[in-house]
Amino acid sequence: MMFPRYDTVELVFEGADRLPVGAEPPFSVRLRNGAEEIVVPGFWDGGTTYRVRVCPQSDGTWTWEVEGARTALDRSSGSFEVTPGAAHGPVRVAHRFHFAHADGTPYRPVGTTAYNWLHQDEPLFTQTVDDIAEVGFDKLRFMVFPQGGGYIEHVPALMPFEKTDGHWDVSRPVPEFFQHLDRAVEMLGARGIQADVLIFDAYDRGQFGLDALTEEEDAVYLRYLVARLSGYAHVWWSLCNEFDQLERPDDRWDRTGALLASVDPHDHLRSIHNWIEIYDNNQPWVTHASIQNGAATEDFGRANLYRDVWKKPVVLDEIKYEGDIPDRWGHLDGQELVHRFWITTVAGCYASHGESFLTESGSLHMVEGGVLRGESPARIAFLRGILDDLVVPGLDPIDKWDDPAYVAGWPRQQYVQYLGRSAPASWSFRLPVGQPGESPEEGDVFEVDVIDTWNMTVTPVGRRFTLTEVTRNEAFDRDSAPVDLPAGKPIALRITRVEV
């Protein structure tokens, strides 16, 4: 058999017995391709059927053999071929504060949220993916366990585990539930959307009782979930949304996060999202910070402080939502949410979208999904296009100490300056100077594009700028006339060095 690189390769086995799901997998498979080696856990998938899923990272002939089987299997070894393909592979941390696919292609997360999407019926389930893909979002945050509490108008019939004596039995997962989860993840991947999987549920609120699992039961479930989904290239792990709503000590979260890192053979991205108390994102199992903070994106110079603390990528996954409900987190207008996205961008961070308009069912899009209604999605997708067109790995604040313009970019290569919701009538060419050794030089030549962040236009200035003065903290073109701007509009500038 032949598979494209970074595709999911699935090996299917028939066992002699149906084994209860426990702390250890029913077997593992060791795969080799030259010097490359990976050990992947198997998982039970109903009856006496077992599976293994792996995402090969290199071309060539992969051989495999079963290890540690606790039931007799219908085969124990084999091989398959992996050839070059069009996929870019799993997303990893790159350049400390940013992301790139395994093949080095930059990835800029511009995602949205539908917590209870997995548990919706058709046509809403498929409609959600169709719409966010058409808009241009490239990541979706959703929960495995069903959501309870306010704005929940749909209670699913299909649950993840069977019950024994009135208690959820994690040793008996419901295959149909997890097969539906598989299809959901596959559907996102087919549309180019990263699946940001929220593993535990702080929104059960006692309605289902899935928040009452013990730490040992959590571990059994987590191992099973990772075995099923790790082989998909486009999976991200989020341990919990608003983890601090659950009454669990920090060291339990520490241990669970460390377990997640240890059992995932593909080393996917890992985070945990806060409500009020921010988690210690210095923990080694955390690959990037996932933050809820509405105030951090209201003004310049706030969000980038998180980068300085953790030295990791920062994704502000909840900065309030565009919507029409009275809750303080759910009634931003579209212009304000887009404004916050741009502030986050020039802080060297990333943001997530959410929509909280009341739906016909009495729920919200950020709960159930469906067709987006707001003004912000198209403008946020436009921002994604600007980020994807960058010629640098990402945007970092150039002078964090005291740059009144809050310019971000890559020193001496490319810069983005956001002028806010109301631009001045003109702009004179000026760049901040970063750390020693990163300074632009006199004679450097740049081109400038004027970006209307709301009307979604990019207009080249049409003339070049040459640095005539470089001081310790700033660089100028003193000879060129100022650039005329549409005063009062939300405007950004893209400043790119060119070779002459």
XYZ file of C-alpha atoms in Angstrom:
500
model
C 0.000 0.000 0.000
C 1.082 3.583 -0.699
C 0.209 6.721 1.269
C 1.105 10.409 0.865
C 3.427 11.872 3.493
C 1.547 13.320 6.514
C -1.573 11.324 5.622
C -3.199 9.164 8.298
C -2.231 5.534 7.874
C -4.670 3.204 9.629
C -3.915 -0.424 10.421
C -6.936 -2.566 11.308
C -6.718 -5.766 13.365
C -9.121 -8.446 14.520
C -8.471 -9.716 18.011
C -9.472 -12.901 19.769
C -11.059 -10.998 22.667
C -12.798 -7.744 23.505
C -10.531 -6.211 26.154
C -11.763 -3.544 28.572
C -10.119 -0.184 27.969
C -7.614 0.473 30.730
C -4.515 2.321 31.781
C -2.424 0.572 29.121
C -3.212 0.096 25.419
C -4.253 -3.364 24.173
C -1.020 -3.395 22.139
C 1.427 -1.058 20.467
C 2.928 -0.970 17.006
C 6.571 -0.054 16.432
C 7.148 1.532 13.014
C 10.527 2.132 11.372
C 11.781 3.906 8.287
C 15.568 3.887 8.240
C 16.710 5.685 11.377
C 13.226 7.079 12.073
C 11.123 5.156 14.578
C 7.778 5.719 16.286
C 5.750 3.592 18.709
C 1.976 4.087 18.420
C -0.687 2.696 20.792
C -3.543 0.624 19.457
C -7.153 1.143 20.517
C -10.357 -0.860 20.681
C -13.082 0.179 18.206
C -16.010 -2.117 18.942
C -16.474 -5.898 19.000
C -13.066 -7.459 18.518
C -11.817 -4.737 16.133
C -8.660 -2.819 17.000
C -6.920 -0.009 15.132
C -3.681 1.923 14.979
C -3.345 5.355 13.386
C -0.014 6.906 12.487
C 1.033 10.040 10.595
C 4.315 9.255 8.775
C 6.735 12.182 8.686
C 9.098 10.880 5.979
C 9.022 9.149 2.607
C 10.141 5.590 2.048
C 9.307 2.073 3.140
C 7.853 1.838 6.629
C 7.923 -1.531 8.356
C 5.871 -2.266 11.453
C 5.462 -4.950 14.096
C 3.065 -5.462 16.983
C 4.401 -5.311 20.540
C 2.853 -6.169 23.903
C -0.437 -7.560 22.576
C -2.854 -8.568 25.335
C -5.057 -10.464 22.898
C -4.181 -12.581 19.890
C -4.343 -10.498 16.686
C -4.870 -11.607 13.114
C -1.492 -10.187 12.027
C 1.677 -9.014 13.690
C 3.861 -7.255 11.097
C 3.833 -5.616 7.696
C 4.962 -2.633 5.660
C 3.693 0.246 3.544
C 5.145 2.926 1.265
C 5.025 6.678 1.890
C 5.436 9.065 -1.033
C 5.632 12.891 -1.277
C 2.265 14.621 -1.104
C 0.680 18.056 -1.009
C 0.113 18.196 2.761
C 2.403 20.254 5.006
C 2.184 18.117 8.145
C 1.423 18.799 11.808
C 1.743 22.323 13.161
C 4.685 22.943 15.509
C 6.087 25.912 17.415
C 8.494 27.894 15.233
C 10.781 30.849 15.963
C 9.744 30.692 19.641
C 6.551 32.766 19.311
C 5.018 31.465 16.087
C 3.893 28.316 14.296
C 4.867 26.349 11.202
C 3.963 23.018 9.674
C 6.374 20.103 9.853
C 7.705 20.929 6.371
C 8.499 24.519 7.449
C 5.491 26.231 5.885
C 4.369 29.038 8.239
C 0.972 28.606 9.877
C -0.985 31.570 11.262
C -3.883 30.471 13.514
C -6.994 32.491 12.713
C -9.679 30.331 14.240
C -13.191 30.323 15.614
C -15.115 28.556 18.364
C -18.169 26.264 18.565
C -17.869 24.429 21.856
C -20.802 22.034 21.481
C -20.541 21.545 17.705
C -19.673 17.843 17.958
C -23.025 17.130 19.593
C -25.321 18.786 17.029
C -27.562 16.984 14.573
C -27.547 17.385 10.816
C -27.757 19.612 8.892
C -26.292 21.976 11.504
C -23.251 19.782 12.068
C -22.041 19.854 8.449
C -23.318 23.381 7.844
C -20.957 24.688 10.527
C -17.860 23.321 8.818
C -19.006 24.418 5.385
C -19.517 27.992 6.560
C -16.320 28.480 8.543
C -14.338 26.957 5.674
C -16.001 29.277 3.174
C -15.292 32.293 5.377
C -11.643 31.297 5.708
C -11.075 30.307 9.326
C -8.268 27.773 9.695
C -8.891 26.398 13.211
C -11.971 25.305 15.187
C -12.117 24.919 18.967
C -14.670 22.351 20.161
C -15.266 20.056 23.127
C -15.338 16.260 23.185
C -17.780 16.077 26.109
C -21.208 17.741 25.785
C -21.691 21.212 27.203
C -24.235 21.949 29.930
C -25.531 25.158 31.430
C -26.781 28.351 29.817
C -27.599 28.669 26.099
C -27.599 24.855 25.708
C -30.776 23.951 23.850
C -29.729 20.576 22.423
C -28.958 17.549 24.606
C -27.279 14.718 22.668
C -28.460 11.126 22.901
C -25.002 9.733 22.156
C -22.590 9.809 25.095
C -18.903 8.791 25.294
C -19.134 5.949 27.825
C -21.514 3.292 29.036
C -22.751 3.425 32.616
C -22.174 0.799 35.288
C -24.252 1.092 38.466
C -25.141 4.670 37.537
C -21.528 5.752 37.026
C -19.726 6.442 33.775
C -17.509 3.448 32.976
C -14.441 4.736 31.123
C -13.357 1.147 30.487
C -16.372 0.855 28.180
C -16.237 3.722 25.658
C -19.100 3.866 23.165
C -17.543 3.182 19.731
C -20.290 5.057 17.864
C -19.545 8.215 19.845
C -15.820 8.132 19.156
C -16.339 7.136 15.520
C -18.457 10.276 15.183
C -15.574 12.227 16.719
C -13.206 10.635 14.179
C -15.457 11.761 11.330
C -15.668 15.269 12.765
C -11.884 15.565 12.876
C -11.579 14.109 9.380
C -14.174 16.575 8.076
C -12.186 19.507 9.431
C -8.952 18.205 7.948
C -10.540 17.785 4.539
C -11.433 21.498 4.610
C -7.996 22.655 5.748
C -9.112 23.408 9.321
C -7.051 22.532 12.384
C -9.030 20.630 15.054
C -8.402 22.259 18.449
C -9.778 19.481 20.668
C -10.897 20.466 24.199
C -10.338 17.259 26.154
C -12.054 17.930 29.489
C -15.243 19.862 30.146
C -15.656 22.657 32.694
C -19.194 23.333 31.423
C -20.867 20.090 32.507
C -22.236 21.820 35.627
C -23.451 18.468 36.965
C -25.869 17.935 34.067
C -24.102 14.854 32.708
C -21.611 14.042 35.449
C -18.615 13.747 33.141
C -16.847 16.380 35.232
C -16.915 13.993 38.213
C -14.412 11.463 36.852
C -11.480 10.630 39.100
C -7.931 11.398 38.068
C -7.406 7.721 37.255
C -10.556 7.689 35.092
C -9.415 10.879 33.374
C -6.148 9.135 32.513
C -7.897 6.121 30.963
C -10.073 8.381 28.821
C -7.156 10.606 27.837
C -5.028 7.666 26.697
C -7.908 6.305 24.650
C -8.627 9.691 23.044
C -4.968 10.244 22.144
C -4.699 6.765 20.632
C -7.691 7.533 18.393
C -6.803 11.055 17.259
C -3.026 11.435 17.455
C -2.544 9.972 13.984
C -4.354 12.922 12.386
C -1.874 15.613 11.362
C -4.182 18.562 12.066
C -5.003 17.898 15.740
C -4.225 20.327 18.590
C -4.845 19.432 22.238
C -6.409 21.812 24.752
C -6.606 20.163 28.157
C -9.677 22.172 29.167
C -11.533 25.377 28.445
C -11.748 27.540 31.582
C -9.988 24.836 33.571
C -10.311 26.793 36.823
C -14.086 26.348 36.837
C -13.423 22.738 37.854
C -12.544 22.191 41.499
C -9.280 20.397 40.905
C -5.889 21.195 42.414
C -3.197 22.585 40.150
C -0.977 19.559 40.619
C -3.694 17.344 39.156
C -3.715 19.494 36.015
C 0.096 19.381 35.995
C 0.098 15.588 36.104
C -2.624 15.278 33.472
C -0.807 17.645 31.125
C 2.453 15.748 31.607
C 0.606 12.509 30.869
C -0.812 13.983 27.668
C 2.678 14.936 26.504
C 4.076 11.495 27.344
C 1.429 9.380 25.597
C 1.112 11.336 22.334
C 3.564 9.733 19.887
C 3.103 12.589 17.404
C 3.807 15.383 19.899
C 0.909 17.626 18.883
C 0.524 21.160 20.223
C -0.777 21.326 23.806
C -2.386 24.082 25.878
C -4.872 24.776 28.670
C -7.335 27.670 28.719
C -8.228 29.773 31.765
C -11.301 31.442 33.189
C -9.993 33.754 35.940
C -6.848 32.070 37.247
C -4.212 31.808 34.531
C -2.401 28.477 34.443
C 1.373 28.309 34.855
C 2.199 28.113 31.170
C 5.881 27.683 32.024
C 5.065 24.021 32.631
C 7.154 21.973 30.172
C 4.159 20.078 28.808
C 2.597 23.364 27.548
C 3.686 24.198 24.000
C 1.797 27.495 23.706
C -0.352 29.685 25.945
C -4.121 29.727 25.400
C -5.496 32.781 27.189
C -8.880 34.265 28.023
C -8.508 37.983 28.688
C -10.896 40.559 27.306
C -8.836 43.509 28.534
C -5.507 42.394 27.052
C -6.656 43.270 23.545
C -8.457 46.529 24.240
C -5.335 48.613 23.810
C -1.797 48.414 22.468
C 1.083 47.050 24.504
C -0.810 44.680 26.791
C -0.978 41.259 25.137
C 2.731 41.095 24.299
C 3.569 40.991 28.029
C 2.419 37.362 28.068
C 5.104 36.549 25.514
C 7.777 38.004 27.746
C 6.646 35.882 30.691
C 6.422 32.493 28.971
C 8.695 32.762 25.906
C 6.108 30.745 23.975
C 3.469 31.493 21.336
C 0.420 33.211 22.805
C -3.071 32.616 21.426
C -5.780 34.772 22.980
C -8.528 32.243 22.467
C -11.220 34.339 24.094
C -11.214 38.131 23.769
C -15.006 38.522 23.984
C -17.385 37.841 21.128
C -19.303 39.677 18.440
C -22.945 39.293 19.377
C -26.158 40.662 20.829
C -26.568 39.103 24.269
C -26.399 41.147 27.505
C -23.472 39.237 29.038
C -20.365 41.417 29.149
C -18.410 38.912 27.050
C -21.014 38.603 24.303
C -21.947 41.959 22.778
C -18.991 43.413 20.913
C -19.774 44.951 17.553
C -17.898 43.686 14.519
C -15.613 46.711 14.286
C -14.446 46.315 17.867
C -13.658 42.607 17.461
C -11.681 43.262 14.255
C -9.862 46.098 16.031
C -8.881 43.695 18.817
C -7.597 41.163 16.307
C -5.268 43.765 14.808
C -4.058 44.905 18.231
C -3.317 41.245 19.046
C -1.475 40.837 15.761
C 0.948 43.721 16.312
C 1.507 42.406 19.843
C 3.076 39.344 18.221
C 0.195 37.152 19.398
C -2.779 35.412 17.795
C -6.521 35.650 18.494
C -9.615 33.482 18.126
C -13.041 34.541 16.901
C -16.396 33.746 18.450
C -19.954 34.783 17.684
C -22.666 35.136 20.320
C -25.761 36.191 18.422
C -28.834 34.453 19.793
C -29.904 31.721 17.367
C -33.402 30.481 16.516
C -32.959 27.601 18.950
C -32.110 29.966 21.806
C -28.428 29.019 21.698
C -25.344 30.818 20.337
C -23.037 30.154 17.410
C -20.059 29.805 19.764
C -22.011 26.985 21.426
C -23.742 25.091 18.621
C -22.237 26.404 15.383
C -24.222 27.083 12.220
C -24.023 29.943 9.732
C -22.049 32.986 10.886
C -24.055 36.218 11.004
C -21.587 38.879 12.122
C -19.611 41.524 10.283
C -16.255 40.438 11.683
C -15.627 37.007 10.067
C -14.912 38.328 6.573
C -12.568 41.010 7.975
C -10.779 38.491 10.167
C -10.345 36.211 7.156
C -8.898 39.232 5.325
C -6.390 39.596 8.174
C -5.503 35.933 7.735
C -4.710 36.687 4.103
C -2.417 39.536 5.175
C -0.624 37.195 7.580
C -0.322 34.450 4.988
C 1.233 36.938 2.560
C 4.018 37.871 4.978
C 7.518 37.176 3.709
C 8.773 36.651 7.284
C 8.065 33.840 9.787
C 5.866 36.045 11.978
C 5.379 39.438 13.553
C 7.267 40.355 16.743
C 7.167 43.699 18.546
C 10.301 45.512 17.352
C 10.882 47.838 20.303
C 8.996 46.505 23.326
C 10.510 49.064 25.665
C 9.029 52.266 24.271
C 7.691 52.389 20.728
C 4.680 54.738 20.655
C 3.617 53.262 17.299
C 3.747 49.590 18.440
C 5.259 48.409 15.178
C 5.705 44.655 14.768
C 7.650 42.683 12.227
C 10.998 41.112 11.445
C 13.889 43.560 11.781
C 15.123 45.013 8.517
C 12.825 42.760 6.473
C 9.137 43.471 6.949
C 6.980 45.484 9.359
C 3.292 46.008 10.125
C 1.998 49.117 11.866
C -1.655 49.324 12.915
C -2.875 52.888 13.209
C -6.040 51.949 15.110
C -9.706 52.567 14.358
C -9.118 56.195 13.329
C -6.055 56.877 11.194
C -4.451 60.328 10.878
C -4.537 62.202 7.591
C -0.920 61.329 6.777
C 2.048 59.232 7.844
C 5.727 60.061 7.585
C 8.102 57.156 7.041
C 9.496 55.995 10.364
C 10.567 52.614 11.753
C 11.510 51.592 15.278
C 14.982 50.170 15.815
C 15.187 46.941 17.756
C 18.004 45.243 19.604
C 21.658 45.793 18.615
C 22.511 43.848 15.498
C 18.934 44.072 14.199
C 19.012 47.679 13.018
C 17.997 48.879 9.579
C 20.732 50.785 7.813
C 20.895 54.040 5.939
C 20.195 53.370 2.272
C 17.724 50.522 2.946
C 14.794 50.787 0.538
C 11.186 49.940 1.419
C 7.791 49.719 -0.220
C 4.612 50.552 1.704
C 1.064 49.222 1.339
C -1.932 50.934 2.931
C -4.361 48.364 4.346
C -7.967 49.291 5.075
C -8.792 46.690 7.731
C -12.572 47.146 7.468
C -13.106 47.688 3.742
C -10.537 44.934 3.100
C -8.355 46.712 0.565
C -4.595 46.809 0.046
C -3.313 49.867 -1.812
C 0.381 50.221 -2.691
C 1.686 53.745 -2.063
C 3.363 53.532 -5.448
C 6.730 54.990 -4.527
C 9.727 53.743 -2.600
C 11.264 55.045 0.597
C 14.986 55.160 1.391
C 16.311 55.485 4.928
C 18.281 58.684 5.323
C 18.725 58.639 9.089
C 19.134 55.778 11.588
C 19.399 56.659 15.272
C 19.650 54.409 18.293
C 15.868 53.974 18.536
C 14.357 55.127 15.246
C 14.941 55.189 11.494
C 13.547 57.753 9.032
C 13.243 58.713 5.414
C 13.536 62.457 5.833
C 13.502 63.203 2.119
C 10.193 61.633 1.078
C 6.843 63.354 1.345
C 4.334 61.939 3.856
C 1.845 59.295 2.749
C -1.720 60.548 2.476
C -4.164 58.357 4.425
C -7.962 58.090 4.623
C -8.292 59.967 7.891
C -10.605 58.398 10.449
C -10.536 54.940 8.866
C -9.104 51.764 10.487
C -5.772 51.549 8.685
C -2.642 49.403 8.874
C 0.638 49.764 6.987
C 2.756 46.966 5.570
C 6.368 48.028 5.110
C 8.612 45.668 3.171
C 12.294 46.021 2.387
C 13.203 45.519 -1.261
C 16.499 44.750 -2.916
C 17.770 47.373 -5.349
